[in-house]
CSV table of C-alpha atoms in Angstrom, one decimal:
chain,number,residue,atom,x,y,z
A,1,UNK,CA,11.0,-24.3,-13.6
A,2,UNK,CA,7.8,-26.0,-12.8
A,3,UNK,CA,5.5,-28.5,-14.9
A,4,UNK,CA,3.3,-27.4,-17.4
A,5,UNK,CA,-0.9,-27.2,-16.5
A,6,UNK,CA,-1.1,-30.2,-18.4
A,7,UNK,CA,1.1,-32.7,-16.6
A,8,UNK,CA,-0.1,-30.4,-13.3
A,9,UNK,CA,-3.3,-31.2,-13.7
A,10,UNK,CA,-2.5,-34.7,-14.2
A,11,UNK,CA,0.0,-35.4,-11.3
A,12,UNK,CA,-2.7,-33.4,-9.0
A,13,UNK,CA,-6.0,-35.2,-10.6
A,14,UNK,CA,-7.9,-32.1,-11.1
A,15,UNK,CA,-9.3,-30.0,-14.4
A,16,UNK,CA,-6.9,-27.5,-16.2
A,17,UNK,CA,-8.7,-24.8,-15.2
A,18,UNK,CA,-8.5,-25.6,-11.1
A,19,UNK,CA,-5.0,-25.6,-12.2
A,20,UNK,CA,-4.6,-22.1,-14.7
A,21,UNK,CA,-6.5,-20.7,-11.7
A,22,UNK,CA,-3.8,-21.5,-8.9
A,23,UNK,CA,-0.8,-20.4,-11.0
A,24,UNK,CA,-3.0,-17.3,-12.1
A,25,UNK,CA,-2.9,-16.8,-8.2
A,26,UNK,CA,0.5,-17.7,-7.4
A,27,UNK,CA,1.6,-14.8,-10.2
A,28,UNK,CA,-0.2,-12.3,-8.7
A,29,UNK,CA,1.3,-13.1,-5.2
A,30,UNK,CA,5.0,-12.9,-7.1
A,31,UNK,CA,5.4,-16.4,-5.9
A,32,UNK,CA,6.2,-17.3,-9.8
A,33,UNK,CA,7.1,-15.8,-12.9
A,34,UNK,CA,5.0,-17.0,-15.8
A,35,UNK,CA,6.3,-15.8,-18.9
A,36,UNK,CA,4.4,-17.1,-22.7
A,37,UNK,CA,7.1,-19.1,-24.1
A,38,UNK,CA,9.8,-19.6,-21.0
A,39,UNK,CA,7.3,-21.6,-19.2
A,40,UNK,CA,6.9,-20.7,-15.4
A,41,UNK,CA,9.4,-20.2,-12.8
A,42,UNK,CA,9.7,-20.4,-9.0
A,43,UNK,CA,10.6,-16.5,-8.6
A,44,UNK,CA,14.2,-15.9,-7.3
A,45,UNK,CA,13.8,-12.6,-5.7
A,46,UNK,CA,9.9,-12.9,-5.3
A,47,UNK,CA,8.7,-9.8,-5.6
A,48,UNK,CA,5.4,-10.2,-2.9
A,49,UNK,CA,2.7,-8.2,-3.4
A,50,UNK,CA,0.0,-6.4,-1.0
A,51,UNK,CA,-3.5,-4.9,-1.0
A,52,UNK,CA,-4.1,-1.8,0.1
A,53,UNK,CA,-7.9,-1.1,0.8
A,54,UNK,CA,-9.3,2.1,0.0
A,55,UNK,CA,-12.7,2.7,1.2
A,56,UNK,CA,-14.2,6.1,1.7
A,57,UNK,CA,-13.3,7.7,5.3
A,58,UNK,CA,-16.2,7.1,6.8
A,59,UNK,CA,-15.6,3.3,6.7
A,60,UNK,CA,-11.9,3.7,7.5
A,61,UNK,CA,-12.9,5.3,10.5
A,62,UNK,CA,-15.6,3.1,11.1
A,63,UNK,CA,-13.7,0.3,10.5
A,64,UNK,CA,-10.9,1.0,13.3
A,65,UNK,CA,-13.9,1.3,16.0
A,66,UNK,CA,-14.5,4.8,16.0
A,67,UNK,CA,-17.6,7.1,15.8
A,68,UNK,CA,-16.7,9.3,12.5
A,69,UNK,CA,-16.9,13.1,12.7
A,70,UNK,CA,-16.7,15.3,9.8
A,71,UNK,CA,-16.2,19.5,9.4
A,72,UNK,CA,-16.0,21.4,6.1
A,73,UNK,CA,-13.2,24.2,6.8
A,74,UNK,CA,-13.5,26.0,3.7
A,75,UNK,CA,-14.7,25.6,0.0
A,76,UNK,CA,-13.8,28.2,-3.1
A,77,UNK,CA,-13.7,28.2,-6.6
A,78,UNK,CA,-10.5,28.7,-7.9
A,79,UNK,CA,-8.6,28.8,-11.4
A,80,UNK,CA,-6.5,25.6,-10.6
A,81,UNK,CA,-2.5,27.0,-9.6
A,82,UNK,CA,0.1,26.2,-11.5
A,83,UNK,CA,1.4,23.2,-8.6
A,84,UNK,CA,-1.9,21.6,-9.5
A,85,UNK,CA,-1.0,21.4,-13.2
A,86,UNK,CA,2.4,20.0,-12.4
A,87,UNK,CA,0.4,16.8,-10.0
A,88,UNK,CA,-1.9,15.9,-12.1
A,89,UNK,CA,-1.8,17.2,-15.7
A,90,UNK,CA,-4.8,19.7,-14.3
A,91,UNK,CA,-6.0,22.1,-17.7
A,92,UNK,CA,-5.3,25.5,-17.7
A,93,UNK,CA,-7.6,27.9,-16.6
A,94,UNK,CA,-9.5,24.9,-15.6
A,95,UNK,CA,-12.5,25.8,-13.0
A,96,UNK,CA,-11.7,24.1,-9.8
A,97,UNK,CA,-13.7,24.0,-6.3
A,98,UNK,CA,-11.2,24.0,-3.8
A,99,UNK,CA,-12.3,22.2,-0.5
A,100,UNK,CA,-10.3,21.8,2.9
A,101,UNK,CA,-12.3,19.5,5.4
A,102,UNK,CA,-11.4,18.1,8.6
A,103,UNK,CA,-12.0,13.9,9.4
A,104,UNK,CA,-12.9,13.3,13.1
A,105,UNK,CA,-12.6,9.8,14.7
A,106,UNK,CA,-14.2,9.7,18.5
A,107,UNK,CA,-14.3,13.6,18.0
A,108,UNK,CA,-10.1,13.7,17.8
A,109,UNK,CA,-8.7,14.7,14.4
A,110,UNK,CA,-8.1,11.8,12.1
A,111,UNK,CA,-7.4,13.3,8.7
A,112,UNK,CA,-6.9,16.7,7.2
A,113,UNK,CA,-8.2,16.7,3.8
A,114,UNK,CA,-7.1,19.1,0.8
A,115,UNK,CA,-9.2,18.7,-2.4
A,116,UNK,CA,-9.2,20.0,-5.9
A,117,UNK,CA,-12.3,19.0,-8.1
A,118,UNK,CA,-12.0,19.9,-11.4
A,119,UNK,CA,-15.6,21.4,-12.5
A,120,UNK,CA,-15.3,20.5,-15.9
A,121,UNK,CA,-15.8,16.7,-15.3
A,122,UNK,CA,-17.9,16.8,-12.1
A,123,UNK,CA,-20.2,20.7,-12.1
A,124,UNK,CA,-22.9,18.9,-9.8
A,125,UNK,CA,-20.2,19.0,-6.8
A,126,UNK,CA,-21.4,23.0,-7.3
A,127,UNK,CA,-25.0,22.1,-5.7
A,128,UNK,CA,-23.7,19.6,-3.2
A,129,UNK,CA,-23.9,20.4,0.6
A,130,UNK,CA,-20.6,19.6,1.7
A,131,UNK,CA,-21.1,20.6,5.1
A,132,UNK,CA,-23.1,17.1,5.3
A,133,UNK,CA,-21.4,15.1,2.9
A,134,UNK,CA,-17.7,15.3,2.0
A,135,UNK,CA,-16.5,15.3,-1.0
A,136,UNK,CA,-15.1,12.2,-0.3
A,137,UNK,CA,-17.8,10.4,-0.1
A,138,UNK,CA,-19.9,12.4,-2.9
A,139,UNK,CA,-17.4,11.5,-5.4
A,140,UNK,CA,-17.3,8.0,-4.9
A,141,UNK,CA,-20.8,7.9,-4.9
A,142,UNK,CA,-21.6,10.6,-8.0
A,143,UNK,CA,-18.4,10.4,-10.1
A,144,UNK,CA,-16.7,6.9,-12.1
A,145,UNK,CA,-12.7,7.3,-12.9
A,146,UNK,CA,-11.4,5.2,-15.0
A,147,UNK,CA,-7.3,4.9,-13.1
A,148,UNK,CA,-5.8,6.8,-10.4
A,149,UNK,CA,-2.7,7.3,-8.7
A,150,UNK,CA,-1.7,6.9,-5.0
A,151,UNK,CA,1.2,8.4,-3.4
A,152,UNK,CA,2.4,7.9,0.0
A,153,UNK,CA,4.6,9.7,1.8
A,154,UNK,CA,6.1,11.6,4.9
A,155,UNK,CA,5.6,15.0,5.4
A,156,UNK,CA,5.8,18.0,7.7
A,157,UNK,CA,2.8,19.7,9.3
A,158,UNK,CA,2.1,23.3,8.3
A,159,UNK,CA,1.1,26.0,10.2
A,160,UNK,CA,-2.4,25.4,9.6
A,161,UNK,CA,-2.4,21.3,9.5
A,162,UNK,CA,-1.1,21.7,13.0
A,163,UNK,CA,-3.5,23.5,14.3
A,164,UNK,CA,-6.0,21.7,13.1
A,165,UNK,CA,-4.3,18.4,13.7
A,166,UNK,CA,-3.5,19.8,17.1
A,167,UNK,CA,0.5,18.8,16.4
A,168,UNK,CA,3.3,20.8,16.6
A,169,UNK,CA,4.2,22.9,13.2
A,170,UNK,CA,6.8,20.8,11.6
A,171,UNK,CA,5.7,17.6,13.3
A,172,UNK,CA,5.3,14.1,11.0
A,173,UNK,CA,2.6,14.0,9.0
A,174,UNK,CA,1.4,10.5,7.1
A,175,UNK,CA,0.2,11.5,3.8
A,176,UNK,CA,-1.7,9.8,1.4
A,177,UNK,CA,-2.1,11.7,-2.0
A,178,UNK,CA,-4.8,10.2,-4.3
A,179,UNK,CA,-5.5,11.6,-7.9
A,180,UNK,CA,-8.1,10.0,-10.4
A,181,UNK,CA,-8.7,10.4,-14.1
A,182,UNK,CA,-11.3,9.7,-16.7
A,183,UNK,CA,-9.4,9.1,-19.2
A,184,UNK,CA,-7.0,11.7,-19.6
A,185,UNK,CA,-8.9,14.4,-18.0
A,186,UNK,CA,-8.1,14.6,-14.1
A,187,UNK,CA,-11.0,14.6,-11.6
A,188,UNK,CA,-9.7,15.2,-8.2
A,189,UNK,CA,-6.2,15.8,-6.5
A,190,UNK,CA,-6.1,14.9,-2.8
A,191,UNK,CA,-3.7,14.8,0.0
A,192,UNK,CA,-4.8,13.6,3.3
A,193,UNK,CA,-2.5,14.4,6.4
A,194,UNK,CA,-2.4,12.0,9.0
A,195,UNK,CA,-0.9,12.6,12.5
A,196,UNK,CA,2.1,10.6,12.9
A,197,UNK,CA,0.1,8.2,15.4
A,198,UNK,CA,-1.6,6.8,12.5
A,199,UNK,CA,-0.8,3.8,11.0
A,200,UNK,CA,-1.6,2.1,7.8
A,201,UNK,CA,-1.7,-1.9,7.7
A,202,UNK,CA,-1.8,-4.9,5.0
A,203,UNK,CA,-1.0,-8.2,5.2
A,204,UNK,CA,1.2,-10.5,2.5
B,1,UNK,CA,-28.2,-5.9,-8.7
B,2,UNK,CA,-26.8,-7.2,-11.4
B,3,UNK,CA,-27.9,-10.3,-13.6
B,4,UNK,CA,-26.8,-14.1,-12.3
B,5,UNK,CA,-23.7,-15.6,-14.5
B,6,UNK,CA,-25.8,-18.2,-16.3
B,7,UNK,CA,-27.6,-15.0,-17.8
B,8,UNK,CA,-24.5,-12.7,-18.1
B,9,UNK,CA,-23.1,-15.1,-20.2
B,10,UNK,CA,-25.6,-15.6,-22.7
B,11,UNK,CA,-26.8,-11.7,-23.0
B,12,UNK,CA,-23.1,-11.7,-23.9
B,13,UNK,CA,-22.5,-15.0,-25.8
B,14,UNK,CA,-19.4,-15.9,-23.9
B,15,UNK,CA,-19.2,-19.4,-21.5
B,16,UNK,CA,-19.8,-18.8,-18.0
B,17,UNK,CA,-16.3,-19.4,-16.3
B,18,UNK,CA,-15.7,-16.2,-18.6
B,19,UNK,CA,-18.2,-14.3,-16.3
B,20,UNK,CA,-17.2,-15.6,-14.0
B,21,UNK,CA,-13.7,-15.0,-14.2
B,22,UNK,CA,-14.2,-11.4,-14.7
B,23,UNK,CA,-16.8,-10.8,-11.7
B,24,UNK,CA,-14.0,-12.3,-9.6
B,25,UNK,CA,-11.1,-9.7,-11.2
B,26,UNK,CA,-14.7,-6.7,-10.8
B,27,UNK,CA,-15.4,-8.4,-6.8
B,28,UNK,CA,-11.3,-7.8,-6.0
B,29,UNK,CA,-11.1,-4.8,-7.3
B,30,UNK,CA,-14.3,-3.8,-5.5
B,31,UNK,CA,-16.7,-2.6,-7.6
B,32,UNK,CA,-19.0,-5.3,-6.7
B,33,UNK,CA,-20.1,-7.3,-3.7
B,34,UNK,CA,-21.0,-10.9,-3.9
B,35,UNK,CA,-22.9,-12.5,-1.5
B,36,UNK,CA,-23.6,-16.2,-2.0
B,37,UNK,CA,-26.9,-16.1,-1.8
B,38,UNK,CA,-28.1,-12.5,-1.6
B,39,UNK,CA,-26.4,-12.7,-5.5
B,40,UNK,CA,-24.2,-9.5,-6.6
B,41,UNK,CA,-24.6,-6.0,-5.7
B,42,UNK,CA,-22.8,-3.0,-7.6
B,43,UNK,CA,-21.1,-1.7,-4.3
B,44,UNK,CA,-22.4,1.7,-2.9
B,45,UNK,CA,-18.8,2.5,-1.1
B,46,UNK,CA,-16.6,0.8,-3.7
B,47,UNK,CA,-13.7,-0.3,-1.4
B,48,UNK,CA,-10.7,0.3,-4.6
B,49,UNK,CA,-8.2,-2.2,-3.9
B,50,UNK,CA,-4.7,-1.0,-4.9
B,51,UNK,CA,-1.4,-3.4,-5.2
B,52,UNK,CA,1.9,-2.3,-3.3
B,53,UNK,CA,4.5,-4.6,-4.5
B,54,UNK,CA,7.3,-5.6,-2.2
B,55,UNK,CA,10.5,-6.2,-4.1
B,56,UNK,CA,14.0,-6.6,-2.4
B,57,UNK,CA,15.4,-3.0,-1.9
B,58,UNK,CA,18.8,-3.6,-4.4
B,59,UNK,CA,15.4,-4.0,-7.0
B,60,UNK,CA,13.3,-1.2,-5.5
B,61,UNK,CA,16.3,1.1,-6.3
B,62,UNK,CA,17.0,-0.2,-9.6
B,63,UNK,CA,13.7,0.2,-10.7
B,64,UNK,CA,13.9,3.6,-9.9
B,65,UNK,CA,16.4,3.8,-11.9
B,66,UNK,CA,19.7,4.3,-9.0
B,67,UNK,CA,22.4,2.2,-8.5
B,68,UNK,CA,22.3,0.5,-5.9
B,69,UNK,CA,24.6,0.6,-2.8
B,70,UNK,CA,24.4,-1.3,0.3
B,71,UNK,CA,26.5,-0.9,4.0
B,72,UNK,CA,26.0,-2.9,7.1
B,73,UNK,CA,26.4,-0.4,10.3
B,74,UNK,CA,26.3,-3.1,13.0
B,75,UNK,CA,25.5,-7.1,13.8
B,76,UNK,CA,24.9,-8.2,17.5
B,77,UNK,CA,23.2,-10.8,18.6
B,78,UNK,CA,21.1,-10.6,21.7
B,79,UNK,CA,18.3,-11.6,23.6
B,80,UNK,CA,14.9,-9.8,22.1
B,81,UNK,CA,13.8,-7.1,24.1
B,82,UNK,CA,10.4,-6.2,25.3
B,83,UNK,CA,9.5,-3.7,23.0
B,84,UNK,CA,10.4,-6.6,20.5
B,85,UNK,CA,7.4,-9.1,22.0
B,86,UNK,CA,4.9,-6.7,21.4
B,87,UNK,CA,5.7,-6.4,18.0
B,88,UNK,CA,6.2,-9.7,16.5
B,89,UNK,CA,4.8,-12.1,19.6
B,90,UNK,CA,8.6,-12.7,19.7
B,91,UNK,CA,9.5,-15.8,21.8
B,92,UNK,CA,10.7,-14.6,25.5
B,93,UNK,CA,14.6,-15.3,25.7
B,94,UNK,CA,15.0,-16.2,22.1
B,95,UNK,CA,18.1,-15.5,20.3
B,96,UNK,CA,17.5,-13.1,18.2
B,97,UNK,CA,20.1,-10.9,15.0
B,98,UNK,CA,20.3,-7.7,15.2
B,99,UNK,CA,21.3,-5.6,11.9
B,100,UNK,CA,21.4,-2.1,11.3
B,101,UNK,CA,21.9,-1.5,7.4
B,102,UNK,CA,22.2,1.7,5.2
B,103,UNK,CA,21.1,1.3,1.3
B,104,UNK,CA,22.0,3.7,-1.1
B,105,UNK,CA,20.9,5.2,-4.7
B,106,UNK,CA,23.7,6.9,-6.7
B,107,UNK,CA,25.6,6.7,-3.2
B,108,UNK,CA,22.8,8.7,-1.6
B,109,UNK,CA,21.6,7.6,1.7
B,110,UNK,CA,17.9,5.5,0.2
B,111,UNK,CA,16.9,3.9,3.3
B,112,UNK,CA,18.1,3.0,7.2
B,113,UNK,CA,17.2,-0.6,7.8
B,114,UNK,CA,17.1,-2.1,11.4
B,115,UNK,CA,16.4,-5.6,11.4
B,116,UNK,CA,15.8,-8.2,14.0
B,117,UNK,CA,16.3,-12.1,12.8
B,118,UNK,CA,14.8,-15.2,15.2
B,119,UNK,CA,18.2,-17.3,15.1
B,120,UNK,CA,16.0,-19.9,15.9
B,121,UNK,CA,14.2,-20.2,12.0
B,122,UNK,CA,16.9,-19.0,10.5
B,123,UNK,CA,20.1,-20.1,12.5
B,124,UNK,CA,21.9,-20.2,8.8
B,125,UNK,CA,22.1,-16.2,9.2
B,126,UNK,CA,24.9,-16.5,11.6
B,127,UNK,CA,27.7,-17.8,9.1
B,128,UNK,CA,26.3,-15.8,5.9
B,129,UNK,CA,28.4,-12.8,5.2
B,130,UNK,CA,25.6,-9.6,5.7
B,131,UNK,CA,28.0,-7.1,4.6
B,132,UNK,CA,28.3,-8.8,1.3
B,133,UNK,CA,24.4,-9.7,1.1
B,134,UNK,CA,22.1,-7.8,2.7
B,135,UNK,CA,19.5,-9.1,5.3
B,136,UNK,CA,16.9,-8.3,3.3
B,137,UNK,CA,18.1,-10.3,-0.3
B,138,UNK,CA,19.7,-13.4,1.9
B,139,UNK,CA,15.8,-13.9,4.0
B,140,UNK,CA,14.0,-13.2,0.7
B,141,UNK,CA,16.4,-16.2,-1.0
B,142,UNK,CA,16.9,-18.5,2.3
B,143,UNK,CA,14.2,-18.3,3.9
B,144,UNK,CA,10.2,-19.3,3.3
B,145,UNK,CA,7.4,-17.4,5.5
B,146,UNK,CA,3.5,-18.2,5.4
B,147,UNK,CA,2.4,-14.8,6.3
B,148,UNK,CA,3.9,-11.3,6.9
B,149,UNK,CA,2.3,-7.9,8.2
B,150,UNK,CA,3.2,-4.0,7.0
B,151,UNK,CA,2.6,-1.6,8.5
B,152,UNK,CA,3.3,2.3,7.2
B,153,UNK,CA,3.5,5.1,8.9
B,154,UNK,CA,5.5,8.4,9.5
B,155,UNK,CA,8.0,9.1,12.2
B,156,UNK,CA,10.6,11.9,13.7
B,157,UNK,CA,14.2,10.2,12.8
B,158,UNK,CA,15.7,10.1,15.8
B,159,UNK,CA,19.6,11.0,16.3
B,160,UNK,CA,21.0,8.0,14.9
B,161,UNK,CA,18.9,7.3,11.4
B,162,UNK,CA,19.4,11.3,11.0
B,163,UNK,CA,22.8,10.6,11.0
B,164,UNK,CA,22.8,8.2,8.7
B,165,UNK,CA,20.3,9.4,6.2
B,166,UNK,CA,21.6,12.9,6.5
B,167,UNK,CA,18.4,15.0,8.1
B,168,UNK,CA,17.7,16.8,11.1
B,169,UNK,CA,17.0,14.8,14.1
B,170,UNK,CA,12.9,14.9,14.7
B,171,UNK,CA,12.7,15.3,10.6
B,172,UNK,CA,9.9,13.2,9.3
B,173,UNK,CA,10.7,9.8,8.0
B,174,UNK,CA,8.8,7.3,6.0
B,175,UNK,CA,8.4,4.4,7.8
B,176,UNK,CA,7.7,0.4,6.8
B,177,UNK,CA,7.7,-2.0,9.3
B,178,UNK,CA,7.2,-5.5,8.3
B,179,UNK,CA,6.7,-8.8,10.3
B,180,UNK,CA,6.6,-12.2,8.9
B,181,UNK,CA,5.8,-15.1,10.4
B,182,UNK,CA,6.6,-19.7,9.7
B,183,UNK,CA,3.2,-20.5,10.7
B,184,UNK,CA,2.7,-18.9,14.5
B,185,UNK,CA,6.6,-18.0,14.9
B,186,UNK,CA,7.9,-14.8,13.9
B,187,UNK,CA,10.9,-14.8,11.5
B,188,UNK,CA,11.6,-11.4,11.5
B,189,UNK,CA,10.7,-7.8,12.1
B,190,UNK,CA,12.1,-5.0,10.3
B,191,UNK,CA,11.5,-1.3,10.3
B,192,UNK,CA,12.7,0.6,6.9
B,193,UNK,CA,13.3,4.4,7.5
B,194,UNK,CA,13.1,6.6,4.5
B,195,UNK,CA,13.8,10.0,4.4
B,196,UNK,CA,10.9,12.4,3.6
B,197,UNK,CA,11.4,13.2,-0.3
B,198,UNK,CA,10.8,9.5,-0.5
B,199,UNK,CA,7.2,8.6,-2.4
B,200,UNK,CA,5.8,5.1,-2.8
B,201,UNK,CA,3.3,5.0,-5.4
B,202,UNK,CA,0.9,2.2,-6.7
B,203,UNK,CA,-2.1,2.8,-9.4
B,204,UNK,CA,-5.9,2.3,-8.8
């Protein structure tokens, strides 16, 4: 059990606040356990806590050093299938485009992308050039959510993620599955496939 | 651009270390840049920040609602290898703890853990009893580090974890290596392998 702010602030000579600030910190690290009445704790099994950056794949790719390359594979409109309703609470008979695209670092494949855009929440994705800009990048530009969901996982490459990966079928795959809602009503499901090269880094 | 704090707060009547407070929470979770004296931008590329927490794995399970389980494979001390110093900038001849650990949910195989300890942070890990505590809940409780490193990825399981988590050898695994550091020394380096139905989730 630590002090309170009051005698913190005290024993340290600085305002409340500095101090309400630094345990407000040290809580979200999972250094301490703050709880309204108990008081605050040290943490016995601190649970730590990391930040995952997510910026649009451009940057990631920029970011690691390479010259980003982009290639729309295929784009339809689709009534969304019954997996989609099961991911991400998708409506039925909802309109949905469908977009597969292929993200290039130093002209080597960096990430398969698999989209669903539900065109009930986002129709101007319609009249978008997606051969220039991917969807990625148009929705984060074009489209606030309010909460989304990241999954990560291991998978294995099918038949066409290999090939276009350029990995064996059945080889590792890094996937990142991302959906976002406004509100209750989903926007976009996506999985990106990573080869099994790539790797995925924080610090705590 | 948006307006300056002094003006935020009185278009909306509140004092200004409430602003400022919550373009701090806005700036982390990336929906705005601030620049200390080009002021703050909305962000065009909203880098969304998400939180991965790190619990012990007994917890990790729990919280997914398993019992938990827990057997130590092997224990050998040894000199750290070379593949070892590339990692973790492990000290050349250091005496390093070498644990291979299986956890379980509901007696099913959760996660391979192989685990190497610096004996010279934590020499205390040579008389504590790993098969009754695991490497992973004695470090969390014994030992303090300053910084640590994570790295996710995907793998092929190799003959040994397929074994032990009961897939095919060259079936993907999910992989979560993590290296922390007293200061500039490493205190250990761990690599978790999960098999491929696992999912690790966090919320945008």
């Amino acid at each position: 059990m630590i002090p309170n702010e009051v005698d913190l602030a005290e024993e340290f000579g600085c305002a409340r606040a500095t101090v309400n600030r630094a345990l407000r910190e040290l809580a979200r690290s999972g250094v301490i356990d703050r709880r309204r009445k108990a008081g605050t704790r040290v943490a016995l099994n601190p649970v730590r806590r990391a930040t995952l950056e997510i910026p649009v794949i451009r940057q990631e790719v920029e970011g690691r050093g390479g010259t980003y390359g982009y290639a729309l594979l295929s784009r339809e409109i689709v009534s969304s299938p019954a997996d989609m309703s099961d991911l991400a609470a998708w409506p039925e008979d909802a309109h949905v485009l469908h977009v597969r695209a292929l993200h290039l670092s130093d002209g080597r494949p960096y990430a398969h992308e698999d989209r669903w855009v539900n065109l009930e929440v986002a129709p101007e994705i319609e009249g978008a050039d997606l051969g220039e800009v991917s969807a990625n990048e148009w929705l984060v530009r074009n489209v606030s959510y309010s909460r989304g969901r990241i999954v990560l996982s291991a998978g294995a490459a099918d038949a066409r993620i290999a090939e276009v990966l350029g990995c064996e079928s059945g080889a590792p795959v890094f996937q990142i599955e991302r959906t976002t809602w406004l509100h209750e009503t989903p926007i976009t499901w996506v999985r990106l496939s990573y080869p099994a090269s790539h790797r995925l880094s924080t610090s705590i």
